[in-house]
Amino acid sequence: MTLKKQSIVVAGGGSTFTPGIVLMLLENLDKFPIRSLKFYDNDAKRQKQVADATEIIIKERAPEIEFKATTDPEEAFTDVDFVMAHIRVGKYAMREKDEKIPMKYGVIGQETCGPGGIAYGMRSIGGVLEILDYMEKYSPDAWMLNYSNPAAIVADATSRLRPNSKIINICDMPVGIEHRMAEVLGLKSRKEMVVRYYGLNHFGWWTDIRDKDGNDLMPQLIDWVKEHGYVTPSELEGTSDEEIEPSWAYTFGKAKEVQWLDPDTLPNTYLKYYFYPQDEAEHSDPEYTRANEVMDHREKNVFSECNRIANIKTAEDAKLVADDHASYIVDLARAIAYNTKERMLLIVPNHGAVENFDAEGMVEVPCIVGSQGPEPMTQGSIPRFQKGLMEQQVAVEKLVVEAWMEGSYQKLWQALTLSRIVPNARVAKQILDDLIEANKDFWPVLK
Ligand code: NAD
Ligand code: G6P
Ligand code: MN
């Protein structure tokens, strides 16, 4: 059977992840053929550097694909089947502020969790709605696969403000952790595992992991994780060939302390910010946060390599590599385009998937995906510990969205106060007032 060729626009063409995703798409053309690839960004200069290199890569490796980079929404969003969206409203300059402002008060600042994630959410909602509206205007049948963060807040906002839109929010953290689990188990691929999982984005637990024959793999994994977190055997022995930055190495190790809270399940790494916020603050350098690390490493490496390719006009010896983890994006797009019924973890309206949880909360659960979109799989009732945590966190996320919709200072103060990461209402207010000042070009005016 010949597969219908697809037309894609990558929104956030200037993202540091774009080259890895393009190379991943090129590696998967047999499974997901592409006729047109476009980049869209609102920063022409940043996008051009990635686009100039991409143009050369495509000419050399898949010249049949039509490629174009643009800042014009009509040109970008017309005649597309999929919008792959990873924008960062405010870019790294604002991520740095999200991380550093709370640290002035001894509170951890993080990209997607706590006050940092709340600040980023208040910037992201408008940016994601804008591209969703462009898609619906110029390609009403298209689907948007969104991984712009903070995905939990963005997903809640889009589900409330654009309830009928064809947008699916996804995260690569479970994919990355499952990749590590497969290594611990000695499996070739994480796809040999069938998982049950529930939670919010960056806030969830695996409850069951089996091989394709139904054998229970949880006991072996739990034995490993309670001792080593998600550090792999080869990392422990120092024989791993995967490069990993110190902050991620720390996170994967810290996962063991997160696992201890519920010995029967396996946690998402992001729960560390909620269970051990003081440890995270102590472990961070308020003068040099993750944003600095990313700017000094990933951003420098990606842009200098793109510029080098553009200068020498060939990508034959390019050091850019396909982001294999990002192949879940192809799995998702394929599932919709060709009705493959792939089972994947997605962020979707609960609607009973977690029986004893808010029907309107956006949860991360396994879904079967076909051309009609995701069908969530029921995960039953959850224990009081997780339910309590999730109720609190979903309220934080919903208050942020309401603060954005209503321009409400009070609701944003409540959201910050309710976050497990912020110690009290006074500190919440101090952080909020500083964040308002720093975000005045991005947030709605709060009254
Ligand atoms: P980046 O700053 O390198 O790239 C983001 C790009 O978005 C920039 O080129 C910027 O100009 C552009 N942009 C900002 N606002 C825009 C708007 N309104 N319209 C169009 N373009 C806009 O950031 P990055 O580190 O490469 O990350 C990109 C995004 O992907 C972030 O939101 C990040 O959190 C997210 N991400 C998500 C996952 C996940 O699991 N869901 C995984 C990795 C990265
Ligand atoms: C994981 C998460 C993403 C997050 C990223 C941060 O992949 O799932 O949601 O954006 O980590 O990575 P960074 O390298 O930018 O700190
Ligand atoms: Mn994520």
Short mmCIF file of C-alpha atoms and ligand atoms in Angstrom, two decimals:
data_model
loop_
_atom_site.label_atom_id
_atom_site.label_comp_id
_atom_site.label_asym_id
_atom_site.label_seq_id
_atom_site.Cartn_x
_atom_site.Cartn_y
_atom_site.Cartn_z
CA MET A 1 0.00 0.00 0.00
CA THR A 2 1.36 3.43 -0.80
CA LEU A 3 1.03 5.86 2.04
CA LYS A 4 -0.38 9.31 1.40
CA LYS A 5 2.40 11.90 1.59
CA GLN A 6 2.06 14.45 4.34
CA SER A 7 2.55 18.19 4.61
CA ILE A 8 4.06 19.40 7.88
CA VAL A 9 4.71 22.76 9.48
CA VAL A 10 7.09 22.94 12.42
CA ALA A 11 6.05 25.87 14.61
CA GLY A 12 9.05 27.11 16.47
CA GLY A 13 11.29 26.49 13.45
CA GLY A 14 14.11 28.17 15.36
CA SER A 15 13.94 25.70 18.27
CA THR A 16 17.08 23.90 19.35
CA PHE A 17 15.08 20.68 18.89
CA THR A 18 14.18 21.38 15.24
CA PRO A 19 17.30 19.90 13.58
CA GLY A 20 16.99 16.67 15.59
CA ILE A 21 13.33 16.38 14.69
CA VAL A 22 13.98 17.06 11.00
CA LEU A 23 16.65 14.35 10.90
CA MET A 24 14.32 11.98 12.73
CA LEU A 25 11.57 12.70 10.16
CA LEU A 26 14.02 12.04 7.33
CA GLU A 27 14.99 8.71 8.89
CA ASN A 28 11.33 7.68 9.00
CA LEU A 29 10.21 8.62 5.48
CA ASP A 30 9.42 5.00 4.65
CA LYS A 31 6.85 4.95 7.47
CA PHE A 32 5.76 8.57 7.24
CA PRO A 33 6.38 10.04 3.77
CA ILE A 34 6.50 13.83 3.49
CA ARG A 35 5.76 16.01 0.45
CA SER A 36 6.19 19.41 2.10
CA LEU A 37 8.01 20.64 5.18
CA LYS A 38 7.67 24.21 6.40
CA PHE A 39 9.13 26.11 9.34
CA TYR A 40 7.24 28.87 11.10
CA ASP A 41 8.63 31.12 13.83
CA ASN A 42 8.14 34.73 14.90
CA ASP A 43 11.90 35.27 15.14
CA ALA A 44 13.10 35.34 11.53
CA LYS A 45 16.78 35.62 12.38
CA ARG A 46 16.82 32.66 14.77
CA GLN A 47 14.78 30.48 12.43
CA LYS A 48 16.92 31.34 9.38
CA GLN A 49 20.00 29.74 10.90
CA VAL A 50 18.21 26.42 11.37
CA ALA A 51 16.42 26.75 8.02
CA ASP A 52 19.59 27.43 6.00
CA ALA A 53 21.16 24.23 7.32
CA THR A 54 17.91 22.28 6.88
CA GLU A 55 17.64 23.37 3.26
CA ILE A 56 21.07 21.85 2.57
CA ILE A 57 20.27 18.66 4.49
CA ILE A 58 17.02 18.18 2.54
CA LYS A 59 18.66 18.88 -0.83
CA GLU A 60 21.26 16.21 -0.06
CA ARG A 61 19.06 13.58 1.57
CA ALA A 62 15.46 13.99 0.38
CA PRO A 63 15.31 16.46 -2.52
CA GLU A 64 11.74 15.43 -3.33
CA ILE A 65 10.51 17.29 -0.22
CA GLU A 66 9.49 20.88 -0.81
CA PHE A 67 10.99 23.01 1.98
CA LYS A 68 10.22 26.55 3.04
CA ALA A 69 10.78 28.71 6.13
CA THR A 70 8.53 31.66 6.76
CA THR A 71 7.27 34.08 9.39
CA ASP A 72 4.03 34.62 7.48
CA PRO A 73 1.20 32.66 9.15
CA GLU A 74 -0.86 32.27 5.97
CA GLU A 75 2.06 30.83 4.03
CA ALA A 76 3.04 28.59 6.94
CA PHE A 77 -0.34 27.16 7.86
CA THR A 78 -1.96 26.78 4.43
CA ASP A 79 -2.17 23.25 3.01
CA VAL A 80 -0.78 21.35 6.00
CA ASP A 81 -1.81 18.04 7.56
CA PHE A 82 0.12 18.45 10.81
CA VAL A 83 1.43 21.30 12.91
CA MET A 84 4.28 20.10 15.07
CA ALA A 85 4.50 22.81 17.71
CA HIS A 86 7.36 23.51 20.08
CA ILE A 87 7.47 27.22 20.72
CA ARG A 88 9.04 28.90 23.74
CA VAL A 89 7.38 32.28 24.26
CA GLY A 90 10.04 34.59 25.69
CA LYS A 91 12.86 32.21 24.72
CA TYR A 92 15.74 31.32 27.04
CA ALA A 93 16.06 34.89 28.33
CA MET A 94 12.68 34.47 30.03
CA ARG A 95 13.35 30.86 31.08
CA GLU A 96 16.39 32.17 32.92
CA LYS A 97 14.18 34.66 34.79
CA ASP A 98 11.59 31.97 35.60
CA GLU A 99 14.37 29.95 37.18
CA LYS A 100 16.20 32.77 38.97
CA ILE A 101 13.44 35.00 40.36
CA PRO A 102 12.01 32.36 42.78
CA MET A 103 15.57 31.53 43.86
CA LYS A 104 15.84 35.06 45.31
CA TYR A 105 13.40 33.78 47.93
CA GLY A 106 15.05 30.37 48.30
CA VAL A 107 12.38 28.68 46.13
CA ILE A 108 13.31 26.42 43.25
CA GLY A 109 12.63 27.93 39.84
CA GLN A 110 11.93 25.33 37.20
CA GLU A 111 10.93 25.39 33.52
CA THR A 112 7.58 23.62 33.97
CA CYS A 113 7.01 23.13 37.73
CA GLY A 114 6.18 25.58 40.51
CA PRO A 115 6.56 29.34 40.07
CA GLY A 116 8.82 29.01 37.00
CA GLY A 117 6.30 26.81 35.20
CA ILE A 118 3.44 29.10 36.24
CA ALA A 119 5.25 32.13 34.81
CA TYR A 120 6.00 30.24 31.59
CA GLY A 121 2.38 29.07 31.40
CA MET A 122 1.15 32.65 31.53
CA ARG A 123 3.35 33.38 28.48
CA SER A 124 2.67 30.18 26.57
CA ILE A 125 -1.13 30.11 26.56
CA GLY A 126 -1.47 33.06 24.16
CA GLY A 127 1.31 31.85 21.86
CA VAL A 128 -0.13 28.36 21.50
CA LEU A 129 -3.70 29.64 20.99
CA GLU A 130 -2.38 31.92 18.26
CA ILE A 131 -0.85 29.10 16.22
CA LEU A 132 -3.86 26.87 16.86
CA ASP A 133 -6.08 29.61 15.43
CA TYR A 134 -3.82 30.00 12.39
CA MET A 135 -4.07 26.27 11.77
CA GLU A 136 -7.85 26.28 12.00
CA LYS A 137 -8.09 29.29 9.71
CA TYR A 138 -5.77 28.07 6.97
CA SER A 139 -5.96 24.25 7.29
CA PRO A 140 -9.15 23.36 9.16
CA ASP A 141 -8.63 19.60 8.79
CA ALA A 142 -5.11 19.61 10.22
CA TRP A 143 -4.01 18.28 13.62
CA MET A 144 -1.69 20.06 15.97
CA LEU A 145 0.76 17.91 17.89
CA ASN A 146 1.86 20.17 20.68
CA TYR A 147 4.89 19.71 22.87
CA SER A 148 5.30 23.42 23.75
CA ASN A 149 5.59 23.65 27.52
CA PRO A 150 4.34 23.86 30.16
CA ALA A 151 2.19 21.17 28.53
CA ALA A 152 -0.11 20.72 31.54
CA ILE A 153 -1.15 24.38 31.61
CA VAL A 154 -1.27 24.72 27.83
CA ALA A 155 -3.43 21.58 27.59
CA ASP A 156 -5.87 22.86 30.21
CA ALA A 157 -6.09 26.23 28.45
CA THR A 158 -6.69 24.78 24.99
CA SER A 159 -9.25 22.26 26.29
CA ARG A 160 -11.24 25.09 27.91
CA LEU A 161 -10.80 27.83 25.34
CA ARG A 162 -10.76 25.71 22.15
CA PRO A 163 -12.66 22.56 23.21
CA ASN A 164 -13.30 21.36 19.66
CA SER A 165 -9.83 21.94 18.28
CA LYS A 166 -7.75 19.08 16.95
CA ILE A 167 -4.81 19.49 19.29
CA ILE A 168 -3.00 16.71 21.13
CA ASN A 169 -0.49 17.52 23.84
CA ILE A 170 2.44 15.18 24.33
CA CYS A 171 5.54 14.88 26.47
CA ASP A 172 8.77 13.00 25.90
CA MET A 173 9.66 12.44 29.56
CA PRO A 174 7.82 9.10 29.89
CA VAL A 175 9.41 8.02 26.60
CA GLY A 176 12.86 8.94 27.91
CA ILE A 177 12.28 7.12 31.21
CA GLU A 178 10.89 4.03 29.45
CA HIS A 179 13.99 3.99 27.29
CA ARG A 180 16.01 3.76 30.52
CA MET A 181 13.69 1.09 31.93
CA ALA A 182 14.21 -1.01 28.79
CA GLU A 183 17.95 -0.72 29.31
CA VAL A 184 17.66 -1.84 32.93
CA LEU A 185 15.62 -4.84 31.76
CA GLY A 186 18.01 -5.65 28.91
CA LEU A 187 15.31 -5.14 26.27
CA LYS A 188 16.16 -3.86 22.80
CA SER A 189 13.37 -1.34 22.76
CA ARG A 190 10.92 0.30 25.11
CA LYS A 191 8.27 -0.81 22.64
CA GLU A 192 8.62 -4.34 24.05
CA MET A 193 6.91 -3.00 27.17
CA VAL A 194 3.16 -2.48 27.60
CA VAL A 195 2.51 0.08 30.32
CA ARG A 196 -0.26 1.39 32.52
CA TYR A 197 0.31 4.93 33.77
CA TYR A 198 -1.70 7.81 35.19
CA GLY A 199 -1.10 11.35 36.33
CA LEU A 200 -0.89 14.90 35.13
CA ASN A 201 1.88 16.01 32.80
CA HIS A 202 5.24 15.89 34.63
CA PHE A 203 3.31 14.42 37.56
CA GLY A 204 2.56 10.71 37.09
CA TRP A 205 3.21 7.07 37.97
CA TRP A 206 3.61 3.75 36.15
CA THR A 207 1.42 1.15 37.84
CA ASP A 208 2.03 -1.85 35.60
CA ILE A 209 4.69 -2.79 33.06
CA ARG A 210 4.62 -6.07 31.17
CA ASP A 211 6.26 -7.66 28.17
CA LYS A 212 4.18 -8.59 25.15
CA ASP A 213 3.51 -12.05 26.64
CA GLY A 214 2.02 -10.50 29.76
CA ASN A 215 4.95 -11.21 32.08
CA ASP A 216 5.18 -8.73 34.94
CA LEU A 217 8.34 -6.60 34.69
CA MET A 218 7.53 -4.32 37.64
CA PRO A 219 9.29 -6.29 40.42
CA GLN A 220 12.64 -6.24 38.59
CA LEU A 221 12.30 -2.55 37.73
CA ILE A 222 11.25 -1.56 41.24
CA ASP A 223 14.25 -3.42 42.69
CA TRP A 224 16.50 -1.36 40.45
CA VAL A 225 14.82 2.03 40.80
CA LYS A 226 14.58 1.96 44.60
CA GLU A 227 18.40 1.59 44.67
CA HIS A 228 19.58 3.51 41.63
CA GLY A 229 16.72 5.62 40.36
CA TYR A 230 16.71 5.72 36.58
CA VAL A 231 20.50 5.65 36.30
CA THR A 232 21.20 2.78 33.89
CA PRO A 233 23.58 -0.13 34.55
CA SER A 234 26.01 1.15 31.92
CA GLU A 235 25.99 4.65 33.44
CA LEU A 236 26.68 3.12 36.82
CA GLU A 237 29.63 1.20 35.40
CA GLY A 238 30.84 4.22 33.45
CA THR A 239 30.54 2.38 30.12
CA SER A 240 27.56 4.26 28.71
CA ASP A 241 28.11 5.94 25.35
CA GLU A 242 25.16 8.29 25.83
CA GLU A 243 26.30 11.73 26.91
CA ILE A 244 24.32 13.13 29.77
CA GLU A 245 24.59 16.53 31.40
CA PRO A 246 25.22 16.72 35.17
CA SER A 247 21.78 18.14 35.98
CA TRP A 248 20.02 15.24 34.24
CA ALA A 249 22.35 12.70 35.86
CA TYR A 250 21.34 14.13 39.24
CA THR A 251 17.63 13.96 38.31
CA PHE A 252 17.81 10.30 37.28
CA GLY A 253 19.61 9.45 40.53
CA LYS A 254 17.16 11.46 42.65
CA ALA A 255 14.28 9.37 41.23
CA LYS A 256 15.03 6.66 43.81
CA GLU A 257 14.01 8.98 46.66
CA VAL A 258 10.87 9.82 44.73
CA GLN A 259 10.07 6.13 44.27
CA TRP A 260 10.26 5.45 48.02
CA LEU A 261 7.04 7.44 48.58
CA ASP A 262 5.01 4.73 46.88
CA PRO A 263 6.97 1.46 46.75
CA ASP A 264 4.52 -0.27 44.38
CA THR A 265 4.72 2.19 41.49
CA LEU A 266 7.38 3.92 39.43
CA PRO A 267 7.38 7.72 39.35
CA ASN A 268 7.95 10.41 36.77
CA THR A 269 11.23 12.21 37.52
CA TYR A 270 9.50 15.61 37.73
CA LEU A 271 7.81 14.62 41.02
CA LYS A 272 11.14 15.40 42.73
CA TYR A 273 10.30 19.10 42.56
CA TYR A 274 7.10 18.52 44.55
CA PHE A 275 8.42 15.98 47.07
CA TYR A 276 11.82 17.56 47.75
CA PRO A 277 11.58 21.24 46.78
CA GLN A 278 14.14 22.34 49.40
CA ASP A 279 16.70 19.76 48.17
CA GLU A 280 16.27 21.11 44.65
CA ALA A 281 16.74 24.71 45.78
CA GLU A 282 19.84 23.75 47.75
CA HIS A 283 21.24 21.80 44.83
CA SER A 284 20.84 24.74 42.42
CA ASP A 285 23.21 27.60 41.81
CA PRO A 286 21.08 30.77 41.77
CA GLU A 287 23.65 32.38 39.46
CA TYR A 288 23.79 29.50 36.98
CA THR A 289 20.58 27.56 36.37
CA ARG A 290 19.50 25.00 33.76
CA ALA A 291 18.73 27.82 31.29
CA ASN A 292 22.40 28.84 31.45
CA GLU A 293 23.48 25.24 30.97
CA VAL A 294 21.20 24.91 27.91
CA MET A 295 22.38 28.23 26.42
CA ASP A 296 26.02 27.26 26.93
CA HIS A 297 25.65 23.75 25.53
CA ARG A 298 22.63 22.77 23.41
CA GLU A 299 21.91 26.21 21.97
CA LYS A 300 25.58 26.96 21.16
CA ASN A 301 26.17 23.52 19.67
CA VAL A 302 23.05 23.47 17.52
CA PHE A 303 23.43 26.98 16.13
CA SER A 304 27.19 26.78 15.51
CA GLU A 305 26.69 23.49 13.65
CA CYS A 306 23.82 24.93 11.59
CA ASN A 307 25.95 27.97 10.71
CA ARG A 308 28.90 25.76 9.80
CA ILE A 309 26.73 23.68 7.44
CA ALA A 310 25.37 26.84 5.81
CA ASN A 311 28.92 28.20 5.33
CA ILE A 312 30.44 25.11 3.77
CA LYS A 313 27.18 24.37 1.88
CA THR A 314 27.15 20.67 2.68
CA ALA A 315 25.86 18.57 5.54
CA GLU A 316 27.79 15.47 4.57
CA ASP A 317 29.87 15.46 7.75
CA ALA A 318 27.21 17.16 9.88
CA LYS A 319 27.43 16.56 13.62
CA LEU A 320 23.67 17.04 14.04
CA VAL A 321 21.97 13.79 14.97
CA ALA A 322 18.42 12.53 14.73
CA ASP A 323 16.59 12.79 18.02
CA ASP A 324 15.53 9.16 18.40
CA HIS A 325 13.42 9.96 21.45
CA ALA A 326 11.40 12.28 19.23
CA SER A 327 10.27 9.34 17.09
CA TYR A 328 7.15 9.28 19.30
CA ILE A 329 6.10 12.29 17.23
CA VAL A 330 6.19 10.16 14.10
CA ASP A 331 4.33 7.40 15.94
CA LEU A 332 1.61 9.90 16.84
CA ALA A 333 1.38 11.53 13.41
CA ARG A 334 1.35 8.10 11.74
CA ALA A 335 -1.38 6.89 14.07
CA ILE A 336 -3.60 9.77 12.96
CA ALA A 337 -2.61 9.79 9.29
CA TYR A 338 -2.83 6.01 8.75
CA ASN A 339 -5.11 4.91 11.62
CA THR A 340 -2.44 2.63 13.14
CA LYS A 341 -4.11 2.34 16.59
CA GLU A 342 -0.77 2.88 18.33
CA ARG A 343 -0.87 2.79 22.14
CA MET A 344 0.79 5.91 23.56
CA LEU A 345 0.81 8.12 26.64
CA LEU A 346 -0.94 11.42 25.86
CA ILE A 347 -2.32 14.40 27.76
CA VAL A 348 -6.11 14.26 27.32
CA PRO A 349 -9.30 15.34 29.14
CA ASN A 350 -9.86 12.82 31.95
CA HIS A 351 -13.54 12.08 31.28
CA GLY A 352 -13.43 9.06 33.55
CA ALA A 353 -10.06 7.58 32.55
CA VAL A 354 -9.05 8.04 36.19
CA GLU A 355 -12.32 7.10 37.83
CA ASN A 356 -12.09 9.08 41.07
CA PHE A 357 -10.58 12.26 39.58
CA ASP A 358 -11.92 15.54 38.13
CA ALA A 359 -13.60 14.72 34.80
CA GLU A 360 -12.36 18.00 33.30
CA GLY A 361 -8.75 17.67 34.46
CA MET A 362 -6.16 17.03 31.73
CA VAL A 363 -4.51 13.71 32.59
CA GLU A 364 -1.62 11.76 31.08
CA VAL A 365 -2.77 8.20 30.39
CA PRO A 366 -2.29 5.50 27.74
CA CYS A 367 -4.48 6.09 24.69
CA ILE A 368 -5.17 4.16 21.53
CA VAL A 369 -4.62 6.57 18.65
CA GLY A 370 -6.31 6.38 15.27
CA SER A 371 -7.51 8.77 12.61
CA GLN A 372 -10.25 10.08 14.93
CA GLY A 373 -7.64 11.01 17.55
CA PRO A 374 -6.87 9.47 20.96
CA GLU A 375 -9.16 7.10 22.87
CA PRO A 376 -8.05 7.16 26.51
CA MET A 377 -7.80 3.82 28.35
CA THR A 378 -9.35 3.62 31.81
CA GLN A 379 -6.88 3.36 34.68
CA GLY A 380 -9.38 2.71 37.47
CA SER A 381 -9.41 4.41 40.86
CA ILE A 382 -6.22 5.86 42.28
CA PRO A 383 -4.99 5.82 45.89
CA ARG A 384 -5.53 8.71 48.30
CA PHE A 385 -1.87 9.83 48.21
CA GLN A 386 -1.78 10.36 44.46
CA LYS A 387 -5.34 11.68 44.37
CA GLY A 388 -4.53 14.31 46.99
CA LEU A 389 -1.41 15.42 45.17
CA MET A 390 -3.13 15.51 41.79
CA GLU A 391 -6.16 17.45 43.07
CA GLN A 392 -3.86 20.09 44.47
CA GLN A 393 -1.73 20.31 41.34
CA VAL A 394 -4.64 20.36 38.89
CA ALA A 395 -6.15 23.20 40.93
CA VAL A 396 -2.89 25.13 40.58
CA GLU A 397 -2.94 24.62 36.81
CA LYS A 398 -6.61 25.55 36.45
CA LEU A 399 -6.13 28.69 38.57
CA VAL A 400 -3.29 29.78 36.28
CA VAL A 401 -5.51 29.36 33.23
CA GLU A 402 -8.33 31.29 34.93
CA ALA A 403 -5.89 34.02 35.98
CA TRP A 404 -4.88 34.33 32.33
CA MET A 405 -8.48 34.32 31.06
CA GLU A 406 -9.77 36.82 33.63
CA GLY A 407 -6.63 38.89 34.17
CA SER A 408 -6.88 37.99 37.84
CA TYR A 409 -4.03 38.82 40.22
CA GLN A 410 -5.90 37.08 43.03
CA LYS A 411 -6.16 33.76 41.19
CA LEU A 412 -2.50 33.78 40.25
CA TRP A 413 -1.56 34.49 43.86
CA GLN A 414 -3.79 31.58 44.90
CA ALA A 415 -2.16 29.34 42.28
CA LEU A 416 1.33 30.15 43.58
CA THR A 417 0.21 29.70 47.19
CA LEU A 418 -1.34 26.32 46.39
CA SER A 419 1.77 25.01 44.65
CA ARG A 420 3.59 22.51 46.90
CA ILE A 421 6.85 24.18 45.84
CA VAL A 422 6.06 27.58 47.40
CA PRO A 423 6.35 27.65 51.21
CA ASN A 424 3.69 30.25 52.07
CA ALA A 425 1.37 32.95 50.76
CA ARG A 426 3.73 35.84 51.63
CA VAL A 427 6.58 34.34 49.60
CA ALA A 428 4.07 33.56 46.84
CA LYS A 429 3.16 37.25 46.68
CA GLN A 430 6.78 38.40 46.62
CA ILE A 431 7.58 36.03 43.78
CA LEU A 432 4.40 37.03 41.94
CA ASP A 433 5.18 40.73 42.11
CA ASP A 434 8.66 40.15 40.71
CA LEU A 435 7.33 37.86 37.98
CA ILE A 436 4.74 40.46 36.93
CA GLU A 437 7.49 43.04 36.50
CA ALA A 438 9.69 40.63 34.52
CA ASN A 439 6.82 39.44 32.30
CA LYS A 440 5.16 42.73 31.44
CA ASP A 441 5.78 42.24 27.71
CA PHE A 442 4.12 38.81 27.78
CA TRP A 443 1.40 38.44 30.42
CA PRO A 444 -2.07 39.94 30.31
CA VAL A 445 -2.45 42.83 32.74
CA LEU A 446 -3.52 41.44 36.14
CA LYS A 447 -6.00 43.33 38.28
P1 NAD B 1 13.93 27.48 21.79
O1 NAD B 1 13.81 28.81 22.45
O2 NAD B 1 15.24 27.07 21.22
O3 NAD B 1 12.87 27.41 20.59
C1 NAD B 1 11.61 27.94 20.62
C2 NAD B 1 11.32 28.73 19.35
O4 NAD B 1 9.97 29.21 19.45
C3 NAD B 1 12.21 29.96 19.17
O5 NAD B 1 12.83 29.94 17.90
C4 NAD B 1 11.23 31.14 19.28
O6 NAD B 1 11.57 32.22 18.45
C5 NAD B 1 9.93 30.49 18.86
N1 NAD B 1 8.74 31.21 19.31
C6 NAD B 1 8.53 31.80 20.51
N2 NAD B 1 7.30 32.33 20.56
C7 NAD B 1 6.71 32.07 19.36
C8 NAD B 1 5.44 32.37 18.81
N3 NAD B 1 4.50 33.03 19.51
N4 NAD B 1 5.18 31.96 17.54
C9 NAD B 1 6.10 31.28 16.84
N5 NAD B 1 7.33 30.97 17.32
C10 NAD B 1 7.62 31.36 18.56
O7 NAD B 1 13.40 26.41 22.83
P2 NAD B 1 13.69 24.85 22.98
O8 NAD B 1 14.52 24.62 24.18
O9 NAD B 1 14.16 24.31 21.70
O10 NAD B 1 12.24 24.29 23.32
C11 NAD B 1 11.13 24.49 22.51
C12 NAD B 1 9.87 24.07 23.22
O11 NAD B 1 9.76 22.66 23.29
C13 NAD B 1 9.77 24.55 24.68
O12 NAD B 1 8.43 24.90 24.94
C14 NAD B 1 10.14 23.34 25.46
O13 NAD B 1 9.67 23.39 26.77
C15 NAD B 1 9.46 22.29 24.63
N6 NAD B 1 9.84 20.90 24.86
C16 NAD B 1 8.85 20.06 25.23
C17 NAD B 1 9.09 18.74 25.44
C18 NAD B 1 7.97 17.88 25.93
O14 NAD B 1 8.20 16.87 26.51
N7 NAD B 1 6.71 18.25 25.76
C19 NAD B 1 10.38 18.24 25.24
C20 NAD B 1 11.40 19.12 24.86
C21 NAD B 1 11.11 20.45 24.66
C1 G6P B 2 12.09 16.76 29.19
C2 G6P B 2 10.66 17.19 29.41
C3 G6P B 2 10.37 18.44 28.65
C4 G6P B 2 11.34 19.53 29.02
C5 G6P B 2 12.75 19.05 28.82
C6 G6P B 2 13.70 20.08 29.42
O1 G6P B 2 12.28 16.35 27.89
O2 G6P B 2 9.73 16.21 29.04
O3 G6P B 2 9.05 18.83 28.88
O4 G6P B 2 11.13 20.69 28.25
O5 G6P B 2 12.97 17.83 29.48
O6 G6P B 2 14.92 19.87 28.88
P1 G6P B 2 16.07 20.96 28.91
O7 G6P B 2 17.21 20.18 28.36
O8 G6P B 2 15.62 22.09 28.01
O9 G6P B 2 16.25 21.37 30.31
MN MN B 3 7.64 17.15 29.02
#
